XYZ file of C-alpha atoms in Angstrom:
430
model
C -2.507 -6.758 -19.020
C -0.016 -7.086 -16.514
C 0.419 -5.937 -12.385
C 4.005 -4.627 -12.465
C 5.074 -2.887 -9.550
C 9.246 -0.686 -9.534
C 10.194 -0.975 -5.461
C 12.984 0.590 -3.893
C 13.343 0.180 0.595
C 15.653 -0.765 2.781
C 17.325 -3.056 1.021
C 17.950 -2.160 -2.217
C 18.979 1.797 -1.395
C 20.365 3.946 0.251
C 19.091 6.061 2.742
C 20.576 9.650 0.555
C 19.365 7.616 -3.181
C 15.578 7.249 -0.940
C 15.722 11.193 0.040
C 15.313 11.781 -3.817
C 12.903 9.730 -4.244
C 10.431 9.962 -1.544
C 7.534 12.831 -2.271
C 7.061 15.136 -0.209
C 3.491 16.272 -0.965
C 0.258 15.199 -2.950
C 0.885 17.305 -5.510
C 4.531 15.760 -6.237
C 2.270 12.286 -6.269
C -0.310 13.417 -8.059
C 2.057 15.108 -11.117
C 3.881 11.626 -10.936
C 1.315 9.483 -11.641
C -0.505 11.907 -14.140
C 3.392 12.159 -15.964
C 3.595 7.955 -15.710
C -0.328 7.329 -16.962
C 0.510 9.961 -19.568
C 2.359 7.561 -22.070
C -1.373 4.863 -22.779
C 1.298 1.717 -21.735
C 0.626 2.118 -17.842
C -3.234 2.257 -17.157
C -3.360 2.944 -13.475
C -1.355 3.271 -11.006
C -0.808 3.520 -7.339
C 2.521 4.983 -5.329
C 3.136 4.629 -1.803
C 5.874 6.824 0.008
C 7.030 6.183 3.758
C 10.379 6.979 5.293
C 11.933 4.213 3.663
C 10.056 2.924 0.881
C 9.077 3.880 -3.096
C 6.411 1.431 -4.037
C 5.017 2.420 -7.617
C 2.318 0.117 -7.653
C 1.104 0.005 -12.341
C -1.170 -2.004 -14.283
C 0.562 -1.698 -18.045
C 0.652 -3.122 -21.032
C 3.922 -3.543 -21.709
C 6.390 -4.762 -19.299
C 9.063 -3.818 -20.502
C 8.461 -0.106 -22.099
C 6.115 0.700 -18.964
C 8.981 -0.717 -16.175
C 11.622 2.055 -18.732
C 8.910 4.224 -19.040
C 7.863 4.565 -15.437
C 11.683 5.043 -14.440
C 12.940 7.753 -16.661
C 9.693 9.604 -15.081
C 11.895 8.976 -11.977
C 15.108 9.669 -13.386
C 12.979 13.478 -14.283
C 11.828 14.407 -10.583
C 14.524 12.426 -8.700
C 17.506 13.757 -10.812
C 18.853 10.404 -9.907
C 20.263 8.805 -13.543
C 18.279 6.430 -15.153
C 21.073 3.494 -15.105
C 21.172 4.096 -11.959
C 17.837 3.604 -10.759
C 17.427 0.874 -12.927
C 20.322 -1.349 -11.198
C 18.885 -0.329 -7.585
C 14.720 -0.693 -8.470
C 13.091 -4.065 -7.741
C 11.076 -5.147 -10.275
C 7.851 -6.837 -10.303
C 5.477 -7.943 -12.735
C 2.206 -10.180 -12.351
C 2.644 -12.923 -9.763
C 5.697 -11.759 -8.219
C 3.763 -8.182 -8.419
C 0.847 -9.834 -6.481
C 3.482 -11.562 -3.623
C 5.647 -8.676 -3.276
C 2.658 -6.193 -2.645
C 1.191 -9.214 0.069
C 4.525 -8.648 1.461
C 4.216 -4.711 1.990
C 0.968 -4.910 3.374
C 1.696 -7.706 5.460
C 4.400 -6.036 7.078
C 6.966 -8.106 6.331
C 8.865 -6.772 3.468
C 9.620 -3.807 5.909
C 13.110 -2.665 7.759
C 11.013 -3.398 11.228
C 9.212 -7.170 10.226
C 5.536 -6.664 11.819
C 5.522 -3.279 11.658
C 1.969 -1.693 11.945
C 1.838 1.552 9.882
C 2.680 0.385 6.521
C -0.789 -1.388 5.478
C -2.664 2.365 6.908
C 0.518 3.656 4.526
C -0.737 1.663 1.733
C -4.515 2.680 2.145
C -3.889 6.016 2.272
C -1.290 5.196 -1.467
C -4.850 3.835 -2.372
C -7.283 6.578 -1.141
C -5.196 8.844 -2.636
C -5.321 7.300 -6.568
C -9.272 6.362 -5.972
C -9.927 10.084 -5.136
C -7.813 11.397 -8.277
C -9.039 8.605 -10.885
C -5.801 7.247 -11.122
C -6.391 3.315 -10.616
C -9.780 1.174 -11.229
C -10.983 -1.679 -10.782
C -7.609 -4.000 -11.864
C -5.623 -2.046 -8.832
C -8.703 -2.677 -6.724
C -8.964 -5.878 -7.136
C -4.901 -6.454 -6.137
C -5.289 -3.778 -3.255
C -8.594 -5.283 -2.000
C -6.712 -8.930 -1.722
C -3.714 -6.893 -0.660
C -5.247 -6.261 2.727
C -7.477 -8.867 3.191
C -3.840 -10.780 3.045
C -2.982 -7.842 5.666
C -5.248 -8.415 7.880
C -5.310 -12.381 7.429
C -1.338 -12.218 8.488
C -2.377 -9.922 11.747
C -5.060 -12.083 13.507
C -3.077 -15.406 12.381
C 0.321 -14.742 13.423
C 1.288 -12.240 16.596
C 3.861 -9.640 14.308
C 1.485 -7.223 14.851
C 2.060 -7.098 18.592
C 4.249 -4.668 21.331
C 6.656 -2.481 19.897
C 7.249 -2.737 16.624
C 7.246 0.613 14.466
C 10.598 3.195 13.677
C 9.645 5.060 16.272
C 9.121 2.431 18.493
C 12.905 0.921 17.334
C 14.519 4.354 18.079
C 13.026 5.132 21.215
C 13.938 0.884 22.129
C 17.807 2.312 20.811
C 17.810 5.925 23.068
C 16.079 3.636 25.888
C 19.587 1.155 25.411
C 21.824 3.851 25.536
C 20.565 5.873 28.522
C 19.397 2.895 30.614
C 17.646 4.510 33.749
C 15.584 7.027 31.517
C 13.743 8.359 34.675
C 13.750 12.532 34.888
C 15.524 12.755 32.026
C 13.936 15.061 28.325
C 13.402 13.806 25.184
C 12.062 16.545 22.899
C 10.356 15.648 20.260
C 10.456 17.779 16.814
C 6.899 17.756 14.609
C 3.840 16.909 15.431
C 2.166 14.412 13.265
C 1.378 10.581 12.846
C 5.200 9.729 13.443
C 5.707 12.059 16.168
C 2.590 10.693 17.718
C 3.595 6.974 17.725
C 7.215 8.129 19.168
C 5.429 10.285 22.610
C 3.924 7.346 22.918
C 6.457 5.332 23.013
C 8.460 7.884 24.782
C 6.491 8.363 27.485
C 6.225 4.796 28.265
C 9.782 4.182 27.916
C 9.865 6.757 31.324
C 10.799 9.840 29.554
C 9.380 13.641 30.439
C 9.071 14.634 26.694
C 9.428 17.736 24.897
C 7.377 18.760 22.078
C 7.902 21.795 19.316
C 6.858 22.482 16.174
C 6.620 24.632 13.176
C 2.616 24.527 14.122
C 2.525 25.086 17.543
C -1.584 24.550 17.801
C -0.992 21.548 15.848
C 1.702 20.505 18.842
C -0.398 21.311 21.426
C -4.020 19.588 20.387
C -1.162 16.245 19.611
C 0.021 17.154 23.615
C -3.996 17.377 25.074
C -3.868 13.543 23.493
C -1.939 11.790 26.214
C -3.349 11.653 29.886
C 0.271 12.217 30.512
C 2.116 15.312 30.789
C 3.553 16.588 27.254
C 5.954 19.586 27.701
C 5.332 21.713 24.780
C 7.667 24.903 23.698
C 7.796 27.579 20.999
C 9.382 27.119 17.593
C 12.182 29.468 17.767
C 13.433 27.959 20.821
C 14.633 25.305 19.191
C 18.527 25.990 19.326
C 18.193 26.298 22.643
C 16.022 23.173 23.642
C 18.915 21.211 21.885
C 21.705 22.275 23.485
C 19.871 21.281 26.690
C 18.044 18.194 26.794
C 19.814 14.905 25.384
C 17.243 12.624 23.580
C 16.290 14.037 19.987
C 13.721 12.228 17.997
C 12.645 14.353 14.643
C 9.998 13.107 12.370
C 9.048 16.292 9.853
C 7.744 16.709 6.463
C 9.991 19.118 5.367
C 11.924 18.754 2.040
C 15.475 20.350 3.954
C 17.921 19.298 6.998
C 15.932 21.573 9.819
C 18.912 21.103 11.935
C 22.085 22.230 10.692
C 25.962 22.938 12.540
C 24.251 27.032 12.170
C 21.505 25.710 15.124
C 23.031 22.841 16.931
C 25.445 24.597 20.032
C 28.257 23.032 21.886
C 27.445 20.965 24.751
C 28.884 19.422 27.398
C 27.002 16.201 27.694
C 26.501 13.725 25.916
C 23.740 13.655 23.238
C 21.829 11.523 21.203
C 19.720 12.253 18.137
C 17.348 10.197 16.700
C 16.549 10.936 12.783
C 13.825 8.810 11.405
C 12.804 10.964 8.249
C 13.412 10.888 4.474
C 14.421 13.192 3.780
C 16.347 13.553 6.841
C 15.742 16.446 9.112
C 19.487 16.025 10.590
C 21.949 17.751 8.715
C 26.171 16.183 8.951
C 26.972 17.520 11.689
C 30.441 16.469 13.597
C 30.169 17.900 16.857
C 31.834 16.516 20.505
C 29.523 14.216 22.246
C 27.072 14.342 19.424
C 25.193 10.690 18.208
C 23.319 11.085 15.313
C 20.990 7.597 14.583
C 19.093 7.855 10.973
C 16.442 5.232 9.662
C 19.719 3.435 8.902
C 21.688 3.053 12.382
C 18.495 1.028 13.615
C 19.347 -2.351 12.106
C 20.454 -3.500 15.191
C 17.709 -3.404 16.674
C 15.610 -4.149 13.407
C 18.386 -7.755 13.442
C 17.285 -8.285 16.646
C 13.678 -8.045 16.093
C 13.880 -9.599 13.048
C 15.194 -12.920 14.422
C 12.573 -12.995 18.262
C 9.963 -13.019 14.941
C 11.653 -15.386 12.516
C 9.098 -18.479 13.850
C 5.740 -16.056 12.936
C 7.565 -14.435 9.574
C 7.769 -18.249 7.743
C 4.247 -18.622 8.788
C 3.397 -15.160 7.478
C 5.349 -15.653 4.257
C 2.700 -19.057 4.017
C 0.253 -17.183 4.065
C 1.023 -14.749 1.068
C 2.175 -17.496 -0.666
C -1.429 -19.420 -0.498
C -3.594 -16.008 -0.718
C -1.681 -15.375 -3.239
C -2.842 -18.249 -5.093
C -6.114 -17.163 -4.267
C -5.651 -14.379 -5.261
C -5.668 -15.609 -9.260
C -7.812 -17.894 -8.729
C -10.695 -15.182 -7.537
C -10.003 -12.841 -10.228
C -10.669 -15.992 -12.363
C -14.129 -16.752 -10.188
C -15.061 -12.966 -11.094
C -14.183 -13.271 -15.072
C -16.436 -16.207 -14.842
C -19.579 -15.697 -13.092
C -20.494 -12.563 -15.682
C -20.486 -15.240 -18.540
C -22.535 -16.904 -17.092
C -24.595 -14.080 -16.174
C -24.670 -13.253 -19.835
C -26.426 -16.127 -21.413
C -28.621 -16.910 -18.784
C -30.165 -13.144 -19.889
C -29.482 -14.061 -23.447
C -30.893 -16.549 -22.704
C -34.442 -14.994 -21.217
C -34.383 -12.194 -23.899
C -34.576 -14.588 -26.728
C -37.049 -16.698 -25.094
C -39.141 -13.197 -25.028
C -38.844 -12.699 -28.124
C -40.045 -16.173 -29.447
C -42.831 -16.203 -26.515
C -44.209 -13.101 -28.001
C -43.727 -13.890 -32.190
C -45.519 -16.716 -31.034
C -48.558 -14.836 -29.823
C -48.381 -12.656 -32.166
C -48.808 -15.540 -34.831
C -51.300 -17.304 -32.937
C -49.197 -20.311 -32.504
C -49.650 -20.041 -28.533
C -52.403 -18.597 -26.800
C -52.457 -14.810 -24.732
C -53.952 -16.617 -21.474
C -50.855 -19.577 -22.061
C -47.899 -16.735 -22.586
C -46.587 -17.225 -18.163
C -47.562 -21.288 -19.041
C -45.453 -21.134 -21.473
C -42.520 -18.469 -20.577
C -41.774 -20.137 -17.315
C -41.329 -23.562 -18.827
C -39.179 -22.148 -21.754
C -37.210 -21.278 -18.657
C -36.723 -24.427 -17.276
C -35.678 -25.552 -20.013
C -32.676 -23.594 -20.789
C -31.799 -23.304 -16.501
C -30.927 -27.221 -17.449
C -29.894 -27.027 -20.444
C -27.345 -24.518 -18.667
C -26.976 -26.016 -15.402
C -24.020 -28.318 -16.307
C -22.053 -25.739 -19.052
C -22.454 -23.138 -16.653
C -21.087 -25.448 -13.415
C -18.182 -26.577 -16.316
C -17.502 -22.923 -16.454
C -16.753 -22.817 -13.217
C -14.484 -25.299 -12.666
C -12.670 -23.856 -15.327
C -11.741 -21.230 -13.425
C -9.502 -23.077 -11.376
C -7.370 -24.617 -14.542
C -4.647 -22.695 -16.801
C -7.112 -22.743 -19.790
C -9.005 -20.301 -18.111
C -8.435 -17.235 -20.028
C -8.611 -18.894 -23.046
C -12.468 -20.424 -22.452
C -13.206 -17.248 -21.442
C -12.243 -14.650 -24.022
C -13.438 -17.210 -26.544
C -16.968 -17.314 -24.889
C -16.934 -13.828 -23.978
C -16.607 -13.177 -28.180
C -19.201 -15.213 -29.040
C -21.974 -14.175 -26.764
C -20.975 -10.796 -24.205
C -19.744 -7.936 -24.430
C -16.020 -7.059 -25.143
C -14.152 -5.735 -21.981
C -15.192 -5.398 -17.898
C -13.241 -1.977 -18.126
C -15.997 0.401 -18.284
C -18.087 -1.999 -15.468
C -18.483 -0.066 -12.367
C -15.266 -0.101 -10.121
C -15.200 -2.970 -7.902
C -16.010 -1.978 -4.073
C -12.764 -2.337 -1.487
C -14.787 -3.836 1.695
C -10.693 -3.703 3.368
C -10.300 0.028 2.691
C -12.206 1.784 5.722
C -10.200 -0.150 8.200
C -7.412 0.648 9.880
């Protein structure tokens, strides 16, 4: 049984393809995960879909077949040709899969290195799969350690500090263009988490913020969370607002462009629009003085961000590599503990059976039962001490799987697949 991850991100796909691959609703995610689990090759799955990536994190009984079946289902969902998906996809298995997801969780694979949203998005994706019964022990263990790795990177480096999200990068670009932002209005479309971050950075950069959303109540509630004033405008005024305000940042979850040539008025001043949604909110529009930036167009600031964080990233990658190795050591130790426990449990069963038999036959007196049992347990403990210690040391060696498998076949039950789901202590932490 192997870990298999199929990854599409800003590194291997352009925004047009990422739009087609994006999953806009929980229903779409659930339907897709069910489809890949129905092939009996993929046993567990988590689907992460953000503005910059789609990660399909699975446990598979066959890497080659599993990857092929998943890409076929993805081709059906997205309408992208299978051959093109296969050509673009980054496919990771086992060691490389573990290293990759640890890097993703630690924000080292992000468009903006160190951005703080990705680990929360990964936790949300994991929670969703758990709630639907799409993942169990093996994926839970992987996610547990990925979140642990992300926390270690965050604590050991400064990558998680400062303005390091796509939203903050868009605002930084706007500020760089406008220069003096005092009194300059900026329109934010959408009332979700990304819009909240955008407003936060716009306010700290000196912009006057106007917020609009189809859900005016949600927009007003969001505006009320800020100490500084955020005006809320009716969504039906969108066209008028687009013709009056120089800076606009949109981050809705609409499955199609909400801003087109039809609702974009002309203006006699320069406008700077930032589309940080995937799928994109802004259609291809050609108007004088209108400058449109998508997430891919923010690469210049991203590159500067990466150069400033290069040394910190080296430290972070060394942590990821170290913890990837620790993960497998940990997995092996988890396999060893039940084996050792079962050896002692079965020995206790034999002691109980033999003591009761001896009493029944009159070999020992009833009043000596407790002392005889203690003596037997002392003998077994001493007898199993060396083998138990040896087993725990073997967990760090290459032959671990063979030895554990042999002992399990001799003394223990089949598999741990039906055991209680491993709980992730890092899941509740943001």
